[in-house]
Amino acid sequence: MSEINSVGIVAQQTAHFNQPLTLKSGDVLPAFDLIYETYGTLNADKTNAVLICHALSGTHHVAGKYSPEDKNPGWWDNLIGPGKPLDTNKFFVIGVNNLGGCHGSTGPASINPVTNKPFGASFPVVTVEDWVNSQALLADYLGINTFAAVVGGSLGGMQTLQWSIAYPERIKHALVIASAPNLTAQNMAFNEVARQAIITDPEFHGGDYYAHNVVPRRGLRIARMLGHITYLSDDAMGAKFGRKLKDTIKYSFDVEFEMESYLRYQADKFAGEFDANTYIRMTRALDYFDPATEFDGDLSAALRKVTAKFLVISFTSDWRFSPERSREIVKALLDNELPVKYAEVTAAHGHDAFLMPDEHYHAILRSYLSKVEV
């Protein structure tokens, strides 16, 4: 990372909301917190704000570092900063940890003020619509009436799409990257296997494992390994690992191949950082999202009231959110004669390509965002 183009040292902030939030499920959160970070400066007219919506395991920490010694900059740091495609000399960028998350926003591990214990299994199921509604409250909290743009990849792209539907007057540009208007049956199947790995872990305790002072680590590890496989393309895995051995063959069920070592490392790291109750809720939110449901499956009808201008980007090697799914969004927008630009980027990284500093991909974003008026 270039320190010259970094947003530098950043700090998270907390927005507390006392007003009740009614969720799509009918459950009500009487009060909640959202953890967020900002980069750049909000202009006097408050017209240069850009909201970043995170993906399944993402957080509010989108760019910068927490200290000079921090070795892990924000997850989209290659994209955001002075002179970068999402230029903080121009835009005021906001990253927020979604409701139900495990990085500070109110979620299953938070203390329920009624019981003085973690919510655990009693924390409600949240949806993309709930996240967008809570983000709108955060915008109100910050005094932002309209976003210059809302940007998201994968599950974040679904939130961006929902923003354009739920709050058409509050979003000027929507950047939907490596996403889809809903999940395919195959994608839902991957999510169910991941959830079952967690839920059937003996340490899960029905979601109330906090009280037992344990973590369903085995289930989380399997869920992460499964997910990680789907985020990479076969070519990327082949180029990075192939059939390379860690050492000489031992004819055992321990780590023999470098791919196995990589998956286990990623699984261990994730199980030490992420909350299982959050994971199963995030994947469920993915499953439920389908704006066309209320319109008899007609996505064009679902987007009829949209007014935002769109940039839709897909990646050729992304088989989990394939380019065909992005083109469904583009068609629905064109059916409504809405302005949309579409780019299908040749990239070998699979679904994770939206996180990579690919020059062509970044050039597309830079070109589009340079024309966004603030």
CSV table of C-alpha atoms in Angstrom, one decimal:
chain,number,residue,atom,x,y,z
A,1,MET,CA,0.0,0.0,0.0
A,2,SER,CA,1.3,3.5,-0.9
A,3,GLU,CA,1.4,5.5,2.3
A,4,ILE,CA,1.2,8.7,0.2
A,5,ASN,CA,-2.3,7.6,-1.0
A,6,SER,CA,-3.5,6.2,2.3
A,7,VAL,CA,-6.2,7.8,4.3
A,8,GLY,CA,-3.8,7.3,7.2
A,9,ILE,CA,-4.7,6.5,10.8
A,10,VAL,CA,-8.4,6.1,11.3
A,11,ALA,CA,-10.7,5.5,14.2
A,12,GLN,CA,-14.1,3.9,14.5
A,13,GLN,CA,-17.1,5.8,15.8
A,14,THR,CA,-20.4,4.8,17.4
A,15,ALA,CA,-23.9,6.0,16.5
A,16,HIS,CA,-26.5,5.2,19.1
A,17,PHE,CA,-30.2,5.0,18.2
A,18,ASN,CA,-32.8,5.1,20.9
A,19,GLN,CA,-35.8,4.8,18.5
A,20,PRO,CA,-37.2,1.3,17.9
A,21,LEU,CA,-36.4,-0.3,14.6
A,22,THR,CA,-39.1,-2.6,13.2
A,23,LEU,CA,-37.4,-5.4,11.2
A,24,LYS,CA,-38.8,-7.1,8.1
A,25,SER,CA,-39.5,-10.2,10.2
A,26,GLY,CA,-41.8,-8.1,12.5
A,27,ASP,CA,-39.3,-8.2,15.4
A,28,VAL,CA,-38.4,-4.9,16.9
A,29,LEU,CA,-35.0,-3.7,18.2
A,30,PRO,CA,-35.9,-1.1,20.8
A,31,ALA,CA,-32.4,0.5,20.5
A,32,PHE,CA,-29.2,-0.2,18.7
A,33,ASP,CA,-25.7,0.9,17.9
A,34,LEU,CA,-24.0,1.2,14.5
A,35,ILE,CA,-20.2,1.3,14.3
A,36,TYR,CA,-18.8,3.3,11.4
A,37,GLU,CA,-15.7,4.9,10.0
A,38,THR,CA,-15.3,8.0,7.7
A,39,TYR,CA,-12.6,9.0,5.3
A,40,GLY,CA,-12.2,12.4,3.7
A,41,THR,CA,-14.2,15.5,4.5
A,42,LEU,CA,-17.9,16.2,4.2
A,43,ASN,CA,-18.4,19.3,2.2
A,44,ALA,CA,-20.5,22.3,3.4
A,45,ASP,CA,-23.6,21.2,1.4
A,46,LYS,CA,-23.2,17.6,2.5
A,47,THR,CA,-23.4,16.4,-1.1
A,48,ASN,CA,-20.2,14.4,-1.5
A,49,ALA,CA,-21.0,11.4,0.8
A,50,VAL,CA,-20.4,7.9,-0.4
A,51,LEU,CA,-21.7,4.9,1.5
A,52,ILE,CA,-19.8,1.6,1.3
A,53,CYS,CA,-21.9,-1.5,1.9
A,54,HIS,CA,-19.9,-4.5,3.1
A,55,ALA,CA,-20.1,-8.1,2.0
A,56,LEU,CA,-20.8,-11.2,4.2
A,57,SER,CA,-17.6,-11.2,6.4
A,58,GLY,CA,-16.8,-7.5,5.8
A,59,THR,CA,-16.7,-4.7,8.4
A,60,HIS,CA,-16.8,-1.0,8.8
A,61,HIS,CA,-13.0,-0.9,8.5
A,62,VAL,CA,-12.8,-0.2,4.8
A,63,ALA,CA,-9.6,1.9,4.6
A,64,GLY,CA,-6.6,3.1,6.5
A,65,LYS,CA,-4.9,1.7,9.6
A,66,TYR,CA,-5.6,1.9,13.3
A,67,SER,CA,-1.9,2.6,14.2
A,68,PRO,CA,1.4,3.0,12.3
A,69,GLU,CA,2.3,-0.6,13.3
A,70,ASP,CA,-1.0,-2.0,12.0
A,71,LYS,CA,-0.3,-4.6,9.3
A,72,ASN,CA,-3.9,-4.9,8.2
A,73,PRO,CA,-5.4,-1.9,6.4
A,74,GLY,CA,-9.1,-1.7,5.7
A,75,TRP,CA,-10.5,-4.4,3.4
A,76,TRP,CA,-10.9,-2.0,0.4
A,77,ASP,CA,-7.9,0.1,1.1
A,78,ASN,CA,-6.6,-0.4,-2.4
A,79,LEU,CA,-9.7,1.5,-3.7
A,80,ILE,CA,-10.2,4.3,-1.2
A,81,GLY,CA,-7.9,7.2,-0.5
A,82,PRO,CA,-6.4,10.4,-1.9
A,83,GLY,CA,-5.9,10.0,-5.6
A,84,LYS,CA,-7.3,6.5,-5.6
A,85,PRO,CA,-10.4,5.5,-7.7
A,86,LEU,CA,-12.7,6.5,-4.8
A,87,ASP,CA,-10.8,9.7,-4.1
A,88,THR,CA,-11.1,11.0,-0.6
A,89,ASN,CA,-9.9,14.4,-1.8
A,90,LYS,CA,-13.4,14.6,-3.5
A,91,PHE,CA,-15.6,12.2,-1.5
A,92,PHE,CA,-16.6,11.7,2.1
A,93,VAL,CA,-16.6,7.9,2.4
A,94,ILE,CA,-18.5,6.0,5.1
A,95,GLY,CA,-18.0,2.4,6.1
A,96,VAL,CA,-20.6,0.8,8.5
A,97,ASN,CA,-20.8,-2.5,10.3
A,98,ASN,CA,-24.2,-3.9,9.6
A,99,LEU,CA,-26.8,-4.8,12.3
A,100,GLY,CA,-26.3,-8.3,13.5
A,101,GLY,CA,-22.5,-7.9,12.9
A,102,CYS,CA,-19.7,-8.9,15.3
A,103,HIS,CA,-17.5,-5.8,15.0
A,104,GLY,CA,-19.3,-3.4,17.3
A,105,SER,CA,-22.7,-2.9,15.8
A,106,THR,CA,-25.6,-4.4,17.8
A,107,GLY,CA,-25.6,-8.1,17.2
A,108,PRO,CA,-26.0,-11.5,18.8
A,109,ALA,CA,-22.9,-11.1,21.0
A,110,SER,CA,-24.2,-7.7,22.3
A,111,ILE,CA,-25.7,-7.4,25.7
A,112,ASN,CA,-29.5,-7.5,25.8
A,113,PRO,CA,-30.4,-4.7,28.2
A,114,VAL,CA,-33.5,-6.7,29.3
A,115,THR,CA,-31.5,-9.8,30.4
A,116,ASN,CA,-28.1,-8.3,30.9
A,117,LYS,CA,-26.7,-11.2,29.0
A,118,PRO,CA,-25.7,-11.6,25.3
A,119,PHE,CA,-28.7,-11.8,22.9
A,120,GLY,CA,-27.4,-15.1,21.5
A,121,ALA,CA,-30.1,-17.1,19.8
A,122,SER,CA,-32.7,-14.5,20.7
A,123,PHE,CA,-31.2,-11.9,18.3
A,124,PRO,CA,-33.6,-11.6,15.4
A,125,VAL,CA,-32.9,-12.6,11.8
A,126,VAL,CA,-32.0,-9.4,9.9
A,127,THR,CA,-32.4,-8.8,6.1
A,128,VAL,CA,-30.8,-6.6,3.5
A,129,GLU,CA,-33.8,-4.3,3.8
A,130,ASP,CA,-33.2,-3.9,7.5
A,131,TRP,CA,-29.6,-3.0,6.9
A,132,VAL,CA,-30.5,-0.4,4.4
A,133,ASN,CA,-33.1,1.1,6.7
A,134,SER,CA,-30.6,1.3,9.5
A,135,GLN,CA,-28.0,2.9,7.2
A,136,ALA,CA,-30.6,5.5,6.3
A,137,LEU,CA,-30.9,6.3,10.0
A,138,LEU,CA,-27.1,6.6,10.1
A,139,ALA,CA,-27.3,9.1,7.2
A,140,ASP,CA,-29.9,11.1,9.1
A,141,TYR,CA,-27.6,11.0,12.2
A,142,LEU,CA,-24.8,12.4,10.0
A,143,GLY,CA,-27.0,15.0,8.5
A,144,ILE,CA,-26.7,13.5,5.0
A,145,ASN,CA,-29.9,13.7,3.0
A,146,THR,CA,-28.6,12.3,-0.3
A,147,PHE,CA,-25.6,10.1,-1.1
A,148,ALA,CA,-23.5,11.0,-4.1
A,149,ALA,CA,-23.1,7.2,-4.5
A,150,VAL,CA,-23.7,3.9,-2.7
A,151,VAL,CA,-21.1,1.3,-3.5
A,152,GLY,CA,-21.0,-2.4,-2.7
A,153,GLY,CA,-19.6,-5.7,-3.9
A,154,SER,CA,-21.3,-9.1,-3.5
A,155,LEU,CA,-23.8,-8.9,-0.6
A,156,GLY,CA,-22.8,-5.2,-0.5
A,157,GLY,CA,-24.1,-4.9,-4.1
A,158,MET,CA,-27.4,-6.3,-3.0
A,159,GLN,CA,-27.6,-3.5,-0.4
A,160,THR,CA,-26.8,-0.9,-3.0
A,161,LEU,CA,-29.6,-2.2,-5.2
A,162,GLN,CA,-32.0,-2.1,-2.3
A,163,TRP,CA,-30.9,1.5,-1.6
A,164,SER,CA,-32.0,2.5,-5.1
A,165,ILE,CA,-35.3,0.8,-4.5
A,166,ALA,CA,-36.1,1.9,-1.0
A,167,TYR,CA,-34.7,5.4,-1.1
A,168,PRO,CA,-34.7,6.5,-4.7
A,169,GLU,CA,-34.6,10.2,-3.7
A,170,ARG,CA,-31.5,9.7,-1.5
A,171,ILE,CA,-29.1,8.1,-3.9
A,172,LYS,CA,-27.7,9.6,-7.1
A,173,HIS,CA,-25.4,6.8,-8.2
A,174,ALA,CA,-25.4,3.1,-7.5
A,175,LEU,CA,-22.3,1.0,-8.0
A,176,VAL,CA,-23.2,-2.7,-8.0
A,177,ILE,CA,-20.1,-4.9,-8.2
A,178,ALA,CA,-19.9,-8.8,-8.5
A,179,SER,CA,-23.4,-9.1,-7.3
A,180,ALA,CA,-26.9,-10.4,-8.2
A,181,PRO,CA,-30.6,-9.6,-7.9
A,182,ASN,CA,-31.0,-12.8,-5.8
A,183,LEU,CA,-29.2,-16.0,-5.0
A,184,THR,CA,-29.4,-19.1,-7.3
A,185,ALA,CA,-30.4,-22.4,-5.8
A,186,GLN,CA,-26.8,-23.5,-5.8
A,187,ASN,CA,-25.7,-20.5,-3.9
A,188,MET,CA,-28.4,-21.0,-1.3
A,189,ALA,CA,-27.2,-24.6,-1.0
A,190,PHE,CA,-23.7,-23.5,-0.2
A,191,ASN,CA,-25.1,-21.3,2.5
A,192,GLU,CA,-27.2,-24.0,4.0
A,193,VAL,CA,-24.2,-26.4,4.2
A,194,ALA,CA,-22.2,-23.7,5.9
A,195,ARG,CA,-25.0,-23.0,8.4
A,196,GLN,CA,-25.5,-26.7,9.1
A,197,ALA,CA,-21.7,-27.1,9.8
A,198,ILE,CA,-22.1,-24.4,12.5
A,199,ILE,CA,-25.5,-25.3,13.9
A,200,THR,CA,-24.6,-29.0,14.3
A,201,ASP,CA,-21.3,-28.3,16.0
A,202,PRO,CA,-21.8,-29.6,19.6
A,203,GLU,CA,-20.4,-26.3,20.9
A,204,PHE,CA,-23.1,-24.2,19.2
A,205,HIS,CA,-25.7,-24.9,22.0
A,206,GLY,CA,-28.6,-23.6,20.0
A,207,GLY,CA,-26.8,-20.3,19.5
A,208,ASP,CA,-26.3,-19.6,23.2
A,209,TYR,CA,-22.7,-20.7,23.3
A,210,TYR,CA,-21.6,-17.5,25.0
A,211,ALA,CA,-23.1,-18.7,28.3
A,212,HIS,CA,-21.0,-21.9,28.0
A,213,ASN,CA,-17.9,-19.9,27.3
A,214,VAL,CA,-17.2,-21.8,24.2
A,215,VAL,CA,-17.0,-21.2,20.4
A,216,PRO,CA,-18.4,-23.6,17.7
A,217,ARG,CA,-15.0,-23.4,16.1
A,218,ARG,CA,-15.2,-26.7,14.2
A,219,GLY,CA,-18.4,-25.5,12.4
A,220,LEU,CA,-17.0,-22.1,11.7
A,221,ARG,CA,-13.8,-23.5,10.2
A,222,ILE,CA,-15.8,-25.8,7.9
A,223,ALA,CA,-18.1,-23.0,6.9
A,224,ARG,CA,-15.2,-20.7,6.1
A,225,MET,CA,-13.3,-23.3,4.1
A,226,LEU,CA,-16.4,-24.1,2.0
A,227,GLY,CA,-17.0,-20.4,1.4
A,228,HIS,CA,-13.4,-19.7,0.5
A,229,ILE,CA,-13.4,-22.4,-2.1
A,230,THR,CA,-16.4,-20.7,-3.8
A,231,TYR,CA,-14.8,-17.2,-3.7
A,232,LEU,CA,-11.9,-18.4,-5.8
A,233,SER,CA,-11.8,-19.6,-9.4
A,234,ASP,CA,-10.3,-23.0,-10.4
A,235,ASP,CA,-7.6,-21.1,-12.4
A,236,ALA,CA,-6.7,-18.9,-9.4
A,237,MET,CA,-6.4,-22.0,-7.1
A,238,GLY,CA,-4.4,-23.8,-9.7
A,239,ALA,CA,-2.0,-21.0,-10.3
A,240,LYS,CA,-1.5,-20.3,-6.6
A,241,PHE,CA,-1.4,-23.9,-5.3
A,242,GLY,CA,-1.8,-26.5,-8.0
A,243,ARG,CA,-1.0,-29.9,-6.6
A,244,LYS,CA,2.1,-28.7,-4.6
A,245,LEU,CA,3.0,-30.7,-1.6
A,246,LYS,CA,3.9,-29.2,1.7
A,247,ASP,CA,6.6,-31.7,2.2
A,248,THR,CA,7.2,-35.3,1.2
A,249,ILE,CA,4.1,-37.6,1.1
A,250,LYS,CA,3.3,-39.1,4.5
A,251,TYR,CA,0.2,-41.1,3.5
A,252,SER,CA,-1.8,-39.5,6.3
A,253,PHE,CA,-4.9,-37.3,6.8
A,254,ASP,CA,-2.8,-34.4,8.1
A,255,VAL,CA,-1.9,-31.5,5.8
A,256,GLU,CA,-0.2,-33.0,2.7
A,257,PHE,CA,-0.9,-30.3,0.0
A,258,GLU,CA,-0.4,-26.5,0.1
A,259,MET,CA,-4.0,-26.0,-0.7
A,260,GLU,CA,-5.0,-27.8,2.5
A,261,SER,CA,-2.6,-25.7,4.5
A,262,TYR,CA,-4.0,-22.5,3.1
A,263,LEU,CA,-7.6,-23.5,3.8
A,264,ARG,CA,-6.9,-24.5,7.3
A,265,TYR,CA,-5.0,-21.3,8.0
A,266,GLN,CA,-7.9,-19.2,6.6
A,267,ALA,CA,-10.4,-21.3,8.6
A,268,ASP,CA,-8.4,-20.9,11.9
A,269,LYS,CA,-8.0,-17.2,11.4
A,270,PHE,CA,-11.7,-16.7,10.7
A,271,ALA,CA,-12.9,-18.9,13.6
A,272,GLY,CA,-10.8,-16.7,15.9
A,273,GLU,CA,-12.3,-13.4,14.6
A,274,PHE,CA,-15.9,-14.0,13.5
A,275,ASP,CA,-19.1,-14.8,15.5
A,276,ALA,CA,-21.0,-17.9,14.5
A,277,ASN,CA,-24.4,-16.3,15.2
A,278,THR,CA,-23.5,-13.4,12.9
A,279,TYR,CA,-22.3,-15.8,10.1
A,280,ILE,CA,-25.6,-17.7,10.0
A,281,ARG,CA,-27.6,-14.5,10.0
A,282,MET,CA,-25.5,-12.9,7.2
A,283,THR,CA,-25.9,-16.0,5.0
A,284,ARG,CA,-29.7,-16.0,5.7
A,285,ALA,CA,-29.9,-12.4,4.7
A,286,LEU,CA,-28.3,-13.4,1.4
A,287,ASP,CA,-30.9,-16.1,0.9
A,288,TYR,CA,-33.9,-13.9,1.6
A,289,PHE,CA,-32.9,-11.0,-0.7
A,290,ASP,CA,-35.1,-10.9,-3.8
A,291,PRO,CA,-36.7,-7.5,-4.6
A,292,ALA,CA,-38.7,-9.1,-7.5
A,293,THR,CA,-40.6,-11.4,-5.1
A,294,GLU,CA,-43.3,-8.7,-4.4
A,295,PHE,CA,-43.6,-8.2,-8.2
A,296,ASP,CA,-44.3,-11.8,-9.2
A,297,GLY,CA,-40.7,-12.4,-10.0
A,298,ASP,CA,-40.5,-9.3,-12.3
A,299,LEU,CA,-37.2,-7.5,-11.6
A,300,SER,CA,-38.0,-4.8,-14.1
A,301,ALA,CA,-41.2,-4.0,-12.2
A,302,ALA,CA,-39.2,-4.0,-8.9
A,303,LEU,CA,-36.9,-1.3,-10.3
A,304,ARG,CA,-39.6,0.9,-11.7
A,305,LYS,CA,-39.3,3.7,-9.2
A,306,VAL,CA,-35.5,3.7,-9.3
A,307,THR,CA,-33.9,7.1,-10.3
A,308,ALA,CA,-30.2,6.5,-9.6
A,309,LYS,CA,-27.6,6.2,-12.3
A,310,PHE,CA,-25.9,2.8,-12.3
A,311,LEU,CA,-22.5,1.2,-12.8
A,312,VAL,CA,-22.6,-2.6,-12.8
A,313,ILE,CA,-19.4,-4.6,-12.9
A,314,SER,CA,-18.9,-8.3,-13.1
A,315,PHE,CA,-15.9,-10.6,-13.5
A,316,THR,CA,-15.4,-13.3,-16.1
A,317,SER,CA,-14.1,-16.0,-13.6
A,318,ASP,CA,-16.7,-15.3,-10.9
A,319,TRP,CA,-18.9,-18.4,-10.9
A,320,ARG,CA,-20.6,-17.7,-7.6
A,321,PHE,CA,-22.0,-14.3,-8.8
A,322,SER,CA,-21.6,-14.8,-12.5
A,323,PRO,CA,-21.7,-12.1,-15.2
A,324,GLU,CA,-25.1,-13.4,-16.3
A,325,ARG,CA,-26.5,-12.4,-12.9
A,326,SER,CA,-25.2,-8.8,-13.3
A,327,ARG,CA,-26.7,-8.7,-16.8
A,328,GLU,CA,-30.1,-9.4,-15.3
A,329,ILE,CA,-29.8,-6.2,-13.3
A,330,VAL,CA,-28.7,-4.3,-16.4
A,331,LYS,CA,-31.6,-5.6,-18.4
A,332,ALA,CA,-34.1,-4.6,-15.7
A,333,LEU,CA,-32.7,-1.1,-15.6
A,334,LEU,CA,-32.7,-0.8,-19.4
A,335,ASP,CA,-36.3,-2.0,-19.4
A,336,ASN,CA,-37.1,1.1,-17.3
A,337,GLU,CA,-34.9,3.3,-19.6
A,338,LEU,CA,-32.6,4.1,-16.7
A,339,PRO,CA,-29.0,5.2,-17.3
A,340,VAL,CA,-26.6,2.2,-16.7
A,341,LYS,CA,-23.0,1.4,-17.6
A,342,TYR,CA,-21.9,-2.2,-17.6
A,343,ALA,CA,-18.4,-3.6,-17.5
A,344,GLU,CA,-17.4,-7.3,-17.6
A,345,VAL,CA,-13.8,-7.5,-16.4
A,346,THR,CA,-11.5,-10.3,-17.5
A,347,ALA,CA,-10.0,-11.4,-14.2
A,348,ALA,CA,-8.7,-14.8,-12.9
A,349,HIS,CA,-9.5,-14.4,-9.2
A,350,GLY,CA,-13.1,-15.5,-9.2
A,351,HIS,CA,-15.6,-13.8,-6.9
A,352,ASP,CA,-12.7,-12.3,-4.8
A,353,ALA,CA,-11.7,-10.2,-7.9
A,354,PHE,CA,-13.8,-7.3,-6.6
A,355,LEU,CA,-11.4,-6.9,-3.7
A,356,MET,CA,-8.2,-7.0,-5.9
A,357,PRO,CA,-6.3,-4.0,-7.2
A,358,ASP,CA,-6.8,-5.0,-10.8
A,359,GLU,CA,-5.7,-2.1,-13.1
A,360,HIS,CA,-8.6,-2.4,-15.6
A,361,TYR,CA,-11.2,-2.7,-12.9
A,362,HIS,CA,-9.8,0.3,-11.0
A,363,ALA,CA,-9.6,2.3,-14.2
A,364,ILE,CA,-13.3,1.7,-14.8
A,365,LEU,CA,-14.2,2.8,-11.3
A,366,ARG,CA,-11.9,5.8,-11.5
A,367,SER,CA,-13.4,6.9,-14.8
A,368,TYR,CA,-17.0,6.6,-13.6
A,369,LEU,CA,-16.4,8.2,-10.2
A,370,SER,CA,-14.5,11.1,-11.7
A,371,LYS,CA,-17.7,12.1,-13.5
A,372,VAL,CA,-19.9,12.0,-10.4
A,373,GLU,CA,-20.9,15.5,-9.5
A,374,VAL,CA,-20.9,16.6,-5.8
